[in-house]
Coordinates of C-alpha atoms and ligand atoms in Angstrom, one line a residue:
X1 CA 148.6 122.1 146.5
X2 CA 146.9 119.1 145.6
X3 CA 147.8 115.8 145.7
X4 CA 147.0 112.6 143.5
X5 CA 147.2 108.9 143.6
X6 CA 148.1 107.0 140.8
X7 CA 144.5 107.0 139.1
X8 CA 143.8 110.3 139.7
X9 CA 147.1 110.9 137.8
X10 CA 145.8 108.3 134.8
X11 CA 142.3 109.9 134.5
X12 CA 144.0 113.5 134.6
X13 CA 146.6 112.0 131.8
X14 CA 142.9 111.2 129.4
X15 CA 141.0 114.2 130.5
X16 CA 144.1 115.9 129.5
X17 CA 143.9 114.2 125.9
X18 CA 140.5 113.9 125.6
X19 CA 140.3 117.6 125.4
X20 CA 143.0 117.7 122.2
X21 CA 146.3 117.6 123.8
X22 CA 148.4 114.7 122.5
X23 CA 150.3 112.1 124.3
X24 CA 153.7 113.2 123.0
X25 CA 153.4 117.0 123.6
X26 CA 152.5 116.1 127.5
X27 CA 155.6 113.8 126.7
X28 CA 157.6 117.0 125.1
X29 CA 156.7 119.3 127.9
X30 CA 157.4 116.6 130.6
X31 CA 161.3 115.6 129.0
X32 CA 162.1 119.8 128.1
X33 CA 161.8 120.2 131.9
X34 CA 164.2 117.6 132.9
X35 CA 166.3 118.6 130.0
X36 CA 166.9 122.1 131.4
X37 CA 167.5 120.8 134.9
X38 CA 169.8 118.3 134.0
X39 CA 171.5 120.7 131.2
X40 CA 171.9 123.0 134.4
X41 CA 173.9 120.7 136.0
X42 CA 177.2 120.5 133.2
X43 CA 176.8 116.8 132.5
X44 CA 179.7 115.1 130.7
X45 CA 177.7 112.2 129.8
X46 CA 174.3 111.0 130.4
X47 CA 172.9 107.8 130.1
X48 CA 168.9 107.1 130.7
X49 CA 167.6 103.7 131.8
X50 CA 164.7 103.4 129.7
X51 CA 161.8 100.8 130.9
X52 CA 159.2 100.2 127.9
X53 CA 156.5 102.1 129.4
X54 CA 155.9 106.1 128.9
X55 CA 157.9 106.7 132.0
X56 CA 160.4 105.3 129.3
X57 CA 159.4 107.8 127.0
X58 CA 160.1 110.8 129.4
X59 CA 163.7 109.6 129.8
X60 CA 164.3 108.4 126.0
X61 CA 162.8 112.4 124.9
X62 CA 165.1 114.0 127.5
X63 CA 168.0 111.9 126.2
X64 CA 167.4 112.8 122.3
X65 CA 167.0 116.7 123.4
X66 CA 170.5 116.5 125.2
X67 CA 171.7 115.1 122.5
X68 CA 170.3 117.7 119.9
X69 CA 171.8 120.2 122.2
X70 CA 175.2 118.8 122.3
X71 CA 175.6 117.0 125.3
X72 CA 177.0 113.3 125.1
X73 CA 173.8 111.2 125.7
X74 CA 172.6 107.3 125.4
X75 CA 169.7 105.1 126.2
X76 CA 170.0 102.0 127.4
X77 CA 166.0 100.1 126.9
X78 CA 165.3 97.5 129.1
X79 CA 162.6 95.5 127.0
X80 CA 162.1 94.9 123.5
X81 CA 160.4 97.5 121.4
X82 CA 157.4 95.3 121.1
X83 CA 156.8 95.3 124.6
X84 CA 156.7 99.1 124.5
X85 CA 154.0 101.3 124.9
X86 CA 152.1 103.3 121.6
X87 CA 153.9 106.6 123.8
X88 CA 157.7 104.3 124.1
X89 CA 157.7 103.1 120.8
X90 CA 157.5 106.8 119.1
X91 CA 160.2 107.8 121.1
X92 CA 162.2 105.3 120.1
X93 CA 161.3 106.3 116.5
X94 CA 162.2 109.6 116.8
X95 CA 165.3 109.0 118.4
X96 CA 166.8 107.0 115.9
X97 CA 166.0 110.0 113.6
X98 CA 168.1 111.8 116.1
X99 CA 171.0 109.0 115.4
X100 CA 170.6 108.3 119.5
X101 CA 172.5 105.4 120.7
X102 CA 171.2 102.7 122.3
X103 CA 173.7 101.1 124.4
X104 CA 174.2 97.5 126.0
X105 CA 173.9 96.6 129.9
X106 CA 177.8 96.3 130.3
X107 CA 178.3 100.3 129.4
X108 CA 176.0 101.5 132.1
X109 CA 178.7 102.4 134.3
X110 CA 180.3 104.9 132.3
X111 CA 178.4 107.7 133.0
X112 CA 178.2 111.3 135.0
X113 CA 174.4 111.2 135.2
X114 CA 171.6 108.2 135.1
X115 CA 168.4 109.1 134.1
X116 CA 165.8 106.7 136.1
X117 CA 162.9 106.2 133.3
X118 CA 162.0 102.4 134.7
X119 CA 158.4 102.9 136.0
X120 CA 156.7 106.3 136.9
X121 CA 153.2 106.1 137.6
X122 CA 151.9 102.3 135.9
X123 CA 154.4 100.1 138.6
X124 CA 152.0 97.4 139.5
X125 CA 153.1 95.1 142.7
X126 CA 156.3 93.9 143.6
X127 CA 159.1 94.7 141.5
X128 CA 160.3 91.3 138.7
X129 CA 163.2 89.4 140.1
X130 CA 165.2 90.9 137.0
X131 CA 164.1 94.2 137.3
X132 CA 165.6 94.6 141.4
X133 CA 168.6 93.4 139.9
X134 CA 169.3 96.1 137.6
X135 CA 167.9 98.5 140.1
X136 CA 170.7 97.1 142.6
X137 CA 173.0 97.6 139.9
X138 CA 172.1 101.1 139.2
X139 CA 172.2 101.8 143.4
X140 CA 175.7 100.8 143.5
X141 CA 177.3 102.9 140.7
X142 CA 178.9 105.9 141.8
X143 CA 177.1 109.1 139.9
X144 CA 174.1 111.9 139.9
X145 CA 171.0 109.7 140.0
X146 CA 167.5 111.5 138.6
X147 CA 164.2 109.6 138.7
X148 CA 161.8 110.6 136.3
X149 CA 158.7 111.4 137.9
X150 CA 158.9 109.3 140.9
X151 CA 161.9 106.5 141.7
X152 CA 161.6 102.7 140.1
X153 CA 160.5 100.7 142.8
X154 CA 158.1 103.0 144.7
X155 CA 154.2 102.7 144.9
X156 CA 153.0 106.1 143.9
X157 CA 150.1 105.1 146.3
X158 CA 151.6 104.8 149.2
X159 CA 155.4 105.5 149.2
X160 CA 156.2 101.8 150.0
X161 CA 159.1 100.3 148.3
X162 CA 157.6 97.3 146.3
X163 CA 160.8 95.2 146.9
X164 CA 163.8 97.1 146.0
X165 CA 163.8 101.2 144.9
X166 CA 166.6 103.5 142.8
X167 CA 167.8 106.1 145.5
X168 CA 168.0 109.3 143.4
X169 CA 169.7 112.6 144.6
X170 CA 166.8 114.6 141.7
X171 CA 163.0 113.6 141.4
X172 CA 161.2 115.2 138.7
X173 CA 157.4 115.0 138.7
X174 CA 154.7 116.8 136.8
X175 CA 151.9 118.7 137.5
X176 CA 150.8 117.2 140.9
X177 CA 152.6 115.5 143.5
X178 CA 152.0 111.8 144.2
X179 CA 150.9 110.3 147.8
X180 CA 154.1 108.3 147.2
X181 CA 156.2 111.6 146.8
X182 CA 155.4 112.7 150.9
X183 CA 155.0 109.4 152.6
X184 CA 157.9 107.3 154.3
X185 CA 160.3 105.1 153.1
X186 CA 159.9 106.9 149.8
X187 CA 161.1 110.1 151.2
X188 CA 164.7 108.4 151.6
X189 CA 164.9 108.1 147.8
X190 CA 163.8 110.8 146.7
X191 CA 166.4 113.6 147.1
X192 CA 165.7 116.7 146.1
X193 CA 161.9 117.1 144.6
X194 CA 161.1 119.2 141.5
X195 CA 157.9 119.9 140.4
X196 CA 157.1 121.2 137.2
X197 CA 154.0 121.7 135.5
X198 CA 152.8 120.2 132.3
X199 CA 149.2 121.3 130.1
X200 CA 147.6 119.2 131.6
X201 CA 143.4 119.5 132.6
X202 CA 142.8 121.3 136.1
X203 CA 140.7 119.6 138.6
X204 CA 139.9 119.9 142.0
X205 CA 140.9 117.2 144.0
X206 CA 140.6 115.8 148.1
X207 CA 143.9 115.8 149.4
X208 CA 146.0 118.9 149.7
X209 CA 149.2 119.3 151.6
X210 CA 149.0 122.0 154.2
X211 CA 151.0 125.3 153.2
X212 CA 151.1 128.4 154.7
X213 CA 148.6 130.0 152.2
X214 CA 145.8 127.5 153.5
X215 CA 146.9 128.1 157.5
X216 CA 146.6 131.5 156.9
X217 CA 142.9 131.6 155.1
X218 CA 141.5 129.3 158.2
X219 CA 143.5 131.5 160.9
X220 CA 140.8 133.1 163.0
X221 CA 140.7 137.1 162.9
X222 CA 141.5 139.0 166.4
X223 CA 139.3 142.3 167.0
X224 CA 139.8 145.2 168.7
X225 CA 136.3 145.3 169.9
X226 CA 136.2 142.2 171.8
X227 CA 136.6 140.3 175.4
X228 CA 137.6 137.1 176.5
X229 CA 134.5 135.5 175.5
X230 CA 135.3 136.4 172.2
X231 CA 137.6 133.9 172.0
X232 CA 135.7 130.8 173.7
X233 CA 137.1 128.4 176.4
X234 CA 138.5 125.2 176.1
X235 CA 138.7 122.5 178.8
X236 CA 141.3 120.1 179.7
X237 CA 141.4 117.0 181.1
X238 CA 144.4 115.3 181.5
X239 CA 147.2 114.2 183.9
X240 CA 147.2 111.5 186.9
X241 CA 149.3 111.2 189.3
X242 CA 151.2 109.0 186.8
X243 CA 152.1 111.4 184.3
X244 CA 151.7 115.2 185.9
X245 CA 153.5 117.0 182.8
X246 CA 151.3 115.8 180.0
X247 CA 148.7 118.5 181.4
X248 CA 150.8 121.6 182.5
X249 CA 152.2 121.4 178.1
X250 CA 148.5 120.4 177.1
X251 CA 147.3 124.2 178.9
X252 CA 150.2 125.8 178.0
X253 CA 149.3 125.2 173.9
X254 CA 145.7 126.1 174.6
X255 CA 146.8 129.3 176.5
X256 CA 149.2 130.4 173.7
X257 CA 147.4 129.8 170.9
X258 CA 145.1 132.9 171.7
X259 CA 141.7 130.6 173.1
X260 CA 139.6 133.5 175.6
X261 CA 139.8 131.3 178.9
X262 CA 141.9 128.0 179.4
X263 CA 140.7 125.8 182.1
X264 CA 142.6 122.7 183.4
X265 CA 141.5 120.1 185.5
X266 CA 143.8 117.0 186.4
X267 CA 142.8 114.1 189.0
X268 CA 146.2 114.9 191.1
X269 CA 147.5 118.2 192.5
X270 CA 149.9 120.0 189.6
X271 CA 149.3 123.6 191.3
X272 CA 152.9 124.5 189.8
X273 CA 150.5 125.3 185.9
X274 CA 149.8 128.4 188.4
X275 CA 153.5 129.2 188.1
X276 CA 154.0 128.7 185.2
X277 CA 151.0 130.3 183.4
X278 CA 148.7 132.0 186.1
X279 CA 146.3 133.1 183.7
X280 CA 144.6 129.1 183.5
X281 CA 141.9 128.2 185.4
X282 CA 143.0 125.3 187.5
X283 CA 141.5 122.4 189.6
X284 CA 142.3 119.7 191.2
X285 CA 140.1 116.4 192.4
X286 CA 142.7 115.7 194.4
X287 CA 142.6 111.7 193.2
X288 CA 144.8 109.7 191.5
X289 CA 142.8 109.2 188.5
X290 CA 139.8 110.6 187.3
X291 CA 136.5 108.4 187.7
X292 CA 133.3 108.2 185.8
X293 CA 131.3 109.5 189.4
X294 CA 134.0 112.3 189.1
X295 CA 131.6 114.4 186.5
X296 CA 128.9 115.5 189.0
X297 CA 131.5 117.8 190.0
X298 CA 133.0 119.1 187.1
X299 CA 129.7 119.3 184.9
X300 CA 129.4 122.7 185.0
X301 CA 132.9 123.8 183.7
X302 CA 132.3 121.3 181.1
X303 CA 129.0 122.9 180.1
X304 CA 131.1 126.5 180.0
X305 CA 133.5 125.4 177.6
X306 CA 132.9 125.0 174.1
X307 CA 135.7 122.7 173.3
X308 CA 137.2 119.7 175.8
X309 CA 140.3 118.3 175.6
X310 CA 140.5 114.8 177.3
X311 CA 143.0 112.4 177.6
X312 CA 146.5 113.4 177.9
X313 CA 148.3 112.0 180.9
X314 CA 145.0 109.9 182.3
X315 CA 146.2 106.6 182.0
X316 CA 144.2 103.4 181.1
X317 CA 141.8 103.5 184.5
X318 CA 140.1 106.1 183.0
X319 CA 138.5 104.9 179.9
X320 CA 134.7 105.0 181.8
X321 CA 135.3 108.6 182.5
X322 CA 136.2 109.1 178.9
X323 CA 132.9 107.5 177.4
X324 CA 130.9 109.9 180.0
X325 CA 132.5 112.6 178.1
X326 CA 131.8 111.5 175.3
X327 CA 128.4 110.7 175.6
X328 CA 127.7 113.4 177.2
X329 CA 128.7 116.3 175.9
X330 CA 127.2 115.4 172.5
X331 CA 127.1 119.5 171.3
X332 CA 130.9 120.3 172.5
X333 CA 134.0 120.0 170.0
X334 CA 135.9 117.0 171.8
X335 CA 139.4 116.0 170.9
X336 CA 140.3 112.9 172.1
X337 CA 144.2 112.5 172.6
X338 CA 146.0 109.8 173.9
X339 CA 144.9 107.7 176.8
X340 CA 141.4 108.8 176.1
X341 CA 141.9 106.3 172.8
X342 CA 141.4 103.3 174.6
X343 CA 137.4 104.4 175.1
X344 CA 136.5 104.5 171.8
X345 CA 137.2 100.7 170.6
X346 CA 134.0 99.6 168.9
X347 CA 132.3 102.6 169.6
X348 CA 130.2 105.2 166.6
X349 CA 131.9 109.2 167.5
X350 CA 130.7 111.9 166.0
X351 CA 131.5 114.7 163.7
X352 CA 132.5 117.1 166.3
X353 CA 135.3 114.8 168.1
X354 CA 138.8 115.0 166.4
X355 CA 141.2 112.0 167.4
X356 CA 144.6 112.0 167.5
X357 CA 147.0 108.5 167.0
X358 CA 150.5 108.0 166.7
X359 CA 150.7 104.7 164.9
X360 CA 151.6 103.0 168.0
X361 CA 147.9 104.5 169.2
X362 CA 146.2 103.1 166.6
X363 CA 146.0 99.9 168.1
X364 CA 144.7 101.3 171.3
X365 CA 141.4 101.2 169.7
X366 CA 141.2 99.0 166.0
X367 CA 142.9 95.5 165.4
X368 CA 142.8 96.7 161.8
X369 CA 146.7 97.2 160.1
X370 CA 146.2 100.9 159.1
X371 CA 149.1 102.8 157.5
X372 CA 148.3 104.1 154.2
X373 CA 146.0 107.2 153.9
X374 CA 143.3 105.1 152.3
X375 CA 142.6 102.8 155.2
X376 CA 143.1 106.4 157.7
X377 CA 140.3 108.0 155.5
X378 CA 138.2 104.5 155.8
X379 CA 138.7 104.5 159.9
X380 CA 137.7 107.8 160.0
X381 CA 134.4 107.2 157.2
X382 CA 133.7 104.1 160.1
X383 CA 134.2 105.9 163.4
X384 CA 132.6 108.8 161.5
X385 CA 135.1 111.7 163.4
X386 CA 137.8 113.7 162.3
X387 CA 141.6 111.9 162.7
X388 CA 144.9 113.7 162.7
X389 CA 147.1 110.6 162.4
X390 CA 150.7 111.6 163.8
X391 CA 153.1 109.8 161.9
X392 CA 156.0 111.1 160.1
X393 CA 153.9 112.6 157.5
X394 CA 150.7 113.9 159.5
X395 CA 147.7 113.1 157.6
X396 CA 144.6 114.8 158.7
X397 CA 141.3 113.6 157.1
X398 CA 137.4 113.9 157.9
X399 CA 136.8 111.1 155.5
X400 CA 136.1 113.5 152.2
X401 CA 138.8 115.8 152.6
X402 CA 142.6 114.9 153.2
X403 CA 145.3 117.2 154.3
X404 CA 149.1 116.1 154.9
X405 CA 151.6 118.0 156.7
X406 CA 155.3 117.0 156.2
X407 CA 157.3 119.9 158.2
X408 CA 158.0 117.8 161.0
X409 CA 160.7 116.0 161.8
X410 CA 162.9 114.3 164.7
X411 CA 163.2 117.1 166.0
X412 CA 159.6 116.7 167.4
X413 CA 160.3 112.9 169.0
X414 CA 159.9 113.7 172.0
X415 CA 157.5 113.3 175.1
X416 CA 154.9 115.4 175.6
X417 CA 154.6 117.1 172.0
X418 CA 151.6 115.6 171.5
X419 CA 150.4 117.3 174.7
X420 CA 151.3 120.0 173.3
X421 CA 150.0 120.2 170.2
X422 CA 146.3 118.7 171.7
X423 CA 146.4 122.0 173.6
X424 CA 147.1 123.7 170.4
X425 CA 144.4 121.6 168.6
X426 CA 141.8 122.7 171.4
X427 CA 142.7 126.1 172.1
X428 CA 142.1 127.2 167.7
X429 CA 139.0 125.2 168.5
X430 CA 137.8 127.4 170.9
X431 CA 138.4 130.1 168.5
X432 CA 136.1 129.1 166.6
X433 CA 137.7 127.1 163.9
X434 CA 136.3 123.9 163.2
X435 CA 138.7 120.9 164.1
X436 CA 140.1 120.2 160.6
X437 CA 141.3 123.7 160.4
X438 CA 142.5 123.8 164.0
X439 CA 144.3 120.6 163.0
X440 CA 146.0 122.1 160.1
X441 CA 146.7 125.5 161.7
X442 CA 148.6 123.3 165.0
X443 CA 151.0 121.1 163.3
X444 CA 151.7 123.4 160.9
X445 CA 152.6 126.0 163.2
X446 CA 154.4 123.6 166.3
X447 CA 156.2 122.1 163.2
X448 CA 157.3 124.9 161.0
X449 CA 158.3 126.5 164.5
X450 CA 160.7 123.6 165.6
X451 CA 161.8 123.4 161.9
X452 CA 163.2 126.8 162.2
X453 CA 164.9 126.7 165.8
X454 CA 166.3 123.1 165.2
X455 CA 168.8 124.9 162.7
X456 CA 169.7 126.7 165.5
X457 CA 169.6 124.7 168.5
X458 CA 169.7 121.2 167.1
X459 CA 167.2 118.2 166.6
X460 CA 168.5 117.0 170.2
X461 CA 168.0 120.0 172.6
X462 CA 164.4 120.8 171.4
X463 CA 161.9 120.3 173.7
X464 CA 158.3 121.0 173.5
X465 CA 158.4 124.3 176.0
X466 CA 161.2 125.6 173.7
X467 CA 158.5 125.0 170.6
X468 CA 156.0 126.9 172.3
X469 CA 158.2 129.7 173.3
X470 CA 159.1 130.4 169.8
X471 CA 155.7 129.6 168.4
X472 CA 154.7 133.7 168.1
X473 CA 157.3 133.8 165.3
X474 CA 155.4 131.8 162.9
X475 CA 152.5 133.3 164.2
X476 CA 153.2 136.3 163.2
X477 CA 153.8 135.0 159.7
X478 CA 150.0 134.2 159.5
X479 CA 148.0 137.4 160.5
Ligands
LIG1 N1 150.3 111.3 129.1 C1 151.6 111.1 129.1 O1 152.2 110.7 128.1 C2 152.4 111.4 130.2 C3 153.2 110.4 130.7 N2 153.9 110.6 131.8 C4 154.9 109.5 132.1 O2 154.3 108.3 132.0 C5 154.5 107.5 133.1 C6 153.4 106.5 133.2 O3 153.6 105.6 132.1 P1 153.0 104.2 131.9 O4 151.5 104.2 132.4 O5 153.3 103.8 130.6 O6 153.7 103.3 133.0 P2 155.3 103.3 133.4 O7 156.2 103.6 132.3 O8 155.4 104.1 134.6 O9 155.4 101.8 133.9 C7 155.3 100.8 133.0 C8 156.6 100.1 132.9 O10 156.9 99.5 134.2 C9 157.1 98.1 134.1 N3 156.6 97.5 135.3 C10 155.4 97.7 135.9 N4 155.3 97.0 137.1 C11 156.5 96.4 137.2 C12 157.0 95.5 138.2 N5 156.3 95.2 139.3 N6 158.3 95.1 138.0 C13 159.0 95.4 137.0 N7 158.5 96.2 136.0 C14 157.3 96.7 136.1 C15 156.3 97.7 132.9 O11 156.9 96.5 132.4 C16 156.6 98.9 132.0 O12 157.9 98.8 131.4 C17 154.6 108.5 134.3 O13 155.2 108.0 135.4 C18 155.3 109.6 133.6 O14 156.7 109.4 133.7 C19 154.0 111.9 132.4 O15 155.0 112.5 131.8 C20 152.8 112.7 132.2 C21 152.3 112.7 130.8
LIG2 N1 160.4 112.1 163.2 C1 159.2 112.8 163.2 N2 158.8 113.4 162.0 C2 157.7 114.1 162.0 N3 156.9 114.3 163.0 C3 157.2 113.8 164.2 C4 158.4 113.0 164.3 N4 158.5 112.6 165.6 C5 157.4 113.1 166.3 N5 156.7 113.8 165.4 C6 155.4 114.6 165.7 O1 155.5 114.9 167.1 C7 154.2 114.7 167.8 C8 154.4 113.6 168.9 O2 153.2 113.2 169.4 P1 153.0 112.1 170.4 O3 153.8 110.9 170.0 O4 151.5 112.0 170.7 O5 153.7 112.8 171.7 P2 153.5 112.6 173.2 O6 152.3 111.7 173.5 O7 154.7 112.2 173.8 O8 153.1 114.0 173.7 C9 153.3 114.3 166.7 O9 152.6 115.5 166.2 C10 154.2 113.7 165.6 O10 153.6 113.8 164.3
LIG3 K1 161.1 106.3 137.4

């Protein structure tokens, strides 16, 4: 499923007309949708807030067609009718053909169900002083609250509230979702998200969310005929005598998401991965920390894997060791997780390296503010790699392509799921998927895994080894 930002939904909108379908019957299609939903839920009386844009004209249509169809209905416009749009002012036309009322500001509150038809898709910058007033308003009355095609308030771009936003229990949206429909805050106003489709032009676009149809096209194939080597070999390196755990969970993901041959190697001594999980090869420097002279010895393991995993667990006193790696080992898929961050400040990666921030990481390595998915596909056009940026919503970009994964949720907060899931990352790499897909493939299946077991355990028992234990169920799912 793709997804669009506002001017991908404006030039959709002409190409849409250009090709002979008018303005209103887009308009028609887009108001008989919310008509049925809302007719679906027995209304008594509906009133729509009616800004002087098309958004307008969505809510003023759906209005007049409840009102055809005998459901008490008014419109309350907030403008003049010259201020309105070519789209608005037709509506309002063919309303008053329809004898719809249009009612004053003191009746608003007299209603079952408020139609939000403010500002869809043209809000430009912070909401006017007068306009968060009425939104305020509307917040604080006590009935069913549906936004037409995305909440007043919220940039379709981002899913920032431009100053205040109307919380609505029913979004309706057409044809594509919006950045702004899948990002955080937004997602608190929202409610519940319908989709429905309108004529418009089809398109391919860059950014996709990640659904199981995708995961299950990039899912590498197991064959009879094969042997470990089949399945390539990732290495890890991770943990100090700091943080032991990080690299015991970063194996364990590698191990279990099928890679041929998982070796770990940590500075310290965490012999109890053996116990755990005797199938992983491991080795210990017995150290403290891992140290740039430190890859003499391991050089060889290294050159065996296909795919190295590096950072989880090493601390800050390892970033030298980290830029050996990394300029090293120029022809191996490296994902660079944590710790391993603080190398690459000011430094040109490569195709073949995935990182992997939290927000808080971010600023391991850039002094650049980066939050929306614009300035996450410019970091990743500049340090020319792949990112999978971990915040609520995951976004996962090489620059020209943009996926975003939104199945997670608190019950992932936790330490040590991003060890996890770096093992995850690594071991679908060693496969012999590239590190977009192995990207996609891991959060979706750590996340749709703890989605399902947090209904039964709750958000606050999970833990990552629980995740993993449970992982074979979504697994199975996808072959
Ligand atoms: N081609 C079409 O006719 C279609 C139109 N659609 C609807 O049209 C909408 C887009 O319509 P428009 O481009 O006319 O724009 P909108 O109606 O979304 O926004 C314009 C309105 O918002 C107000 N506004 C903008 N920024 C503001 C701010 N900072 N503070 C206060 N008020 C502000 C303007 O004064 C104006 O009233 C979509 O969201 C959707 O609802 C869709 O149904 C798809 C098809
Ligand atoms: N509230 C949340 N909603 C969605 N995803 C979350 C949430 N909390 C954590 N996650 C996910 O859990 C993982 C945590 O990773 P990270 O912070 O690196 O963990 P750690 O370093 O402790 O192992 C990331 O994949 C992140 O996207
Ligand atoms: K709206």
């Amino acid at each position: 499923m793709y997804i669009l930002d506002s001017e991908e939904i404006k030039r959709t909108d002409l190409k849409t007309i250009q090709t002979g379908i008018k303005e209103e019957t887009l308009m028609e299609q887009a108001a008989f949708s919310i008509y049925q939903i809302i007719k679906d839920l027995n209304p008594k009386k509906v009133i729509a807030i009616c800004g002087t844009g098309n958004n307008g004209g969505d809510a003023l249509a759906t209005i007049r067609l409840l009102k055809n169809f005998g459901i008490k209905a008014d419109a309350y416009l907030n403008g003049t009718y010259e201020k309105c749009s070519l789209g608005m002012k037709k509506q309002i036309e063919i309303a008053k053909n329809y004898n719809v009322n249009f009612v004053g500001i003191e009746s608003i509150g007299d209603y079952d169900i408020i139609i939000d038809g403010l500002i869809g898709n043209g809000l430009k910058g912070e909401l006017r002083e007068d306009t968060k007033i009425l939104i305020d308003k509307l917040n604080n009355i006590n009935c069913k609250k549906i936004s037409v095609d995305i909440p007043s308030g919220i940039c379709s771009d981002t899913g920032e509230i431009m100053g205040d936003a109307f919380k609505a229990d029913i979004t309706i949206t057409f044809g594509y979702l919006k950045i702004g429909h899948i990002m955080y805050p937004a997602i608190d106003y929202i409610g519940n998200l319908k989709l429905v489709e309108l004529s418009f032009f089809k398109e391919r676009y860059t950014r996709k969310l990640v659904n199981e149809e995708q995961v299950k096209n990039f899912f590498p194939l197991r064959k009879e005929n094969s042997n470990k080597f089949t399945y390539g070999k990732v290495c890890i390196l991770a943990g100090s005598v700091q943080y032991p755990g990080a690299s015991v969970l970063t194996a364990l993901g590698a191990i279990k998401s099928g890679a041929g041959m998982v070796q770990l190697i940590t500075p310290n001594r965490t012999e109890s991965i053996i116990n755990i999980e005797p199938s992983v090869i491991y080795r210990s420097l017995d150290k403290d920390y891992f140290e740039k002279e430190d890859l003499e010895i391991i050089n060889k393991d290294l050159k065996a894997a296909n795919t190295i995993i590096i950072g989880p667990g090493i601390t800050k006193n390892s970033i030298e060791f980290v830029n050996e790696i990394i300029d090293n080992y120029t022809e191996k898929k490296i994902i660079l997780d944590a710790d391993a961050l603080y190398a690459i400040k000011n430094k040109k990666l490569r195709k073949n390296i995935l990182i992997t921030p939290h927000p808080g990481e971010i600023k391991k390595f850039t002094d650049q503010k980066i939050k929306t998915v614009y300035e996450i596909e410019e970091l990743s056009k500049n340090l020319n790699c792949n990112i999978l940026y971990k915040n609520s919503t995951n976004i996962i970009t090489d620059s020209q392509n943009t996926y975003f994964n939104v199945l997670g949720g608190s019950f992932l907060s936790k330490g040590g799921t991003g060890d996890l899931l770096s093992g995850l990352i690594g071991g679908f790499s060693a496969q012999g998927c590239n590190l977009m897909e192995s990207s996609i493939i891991s959060t979706y299946i750590l996340y749709k895994t703890g989605r399902k077991l947090q209904e039964e355990y709750t958000s606050n028992y999970m833990t990552p080894i629980l995740i993993l234990n449970n992982i074979y169920k979504t697994i199975k799912e996808l072959i």
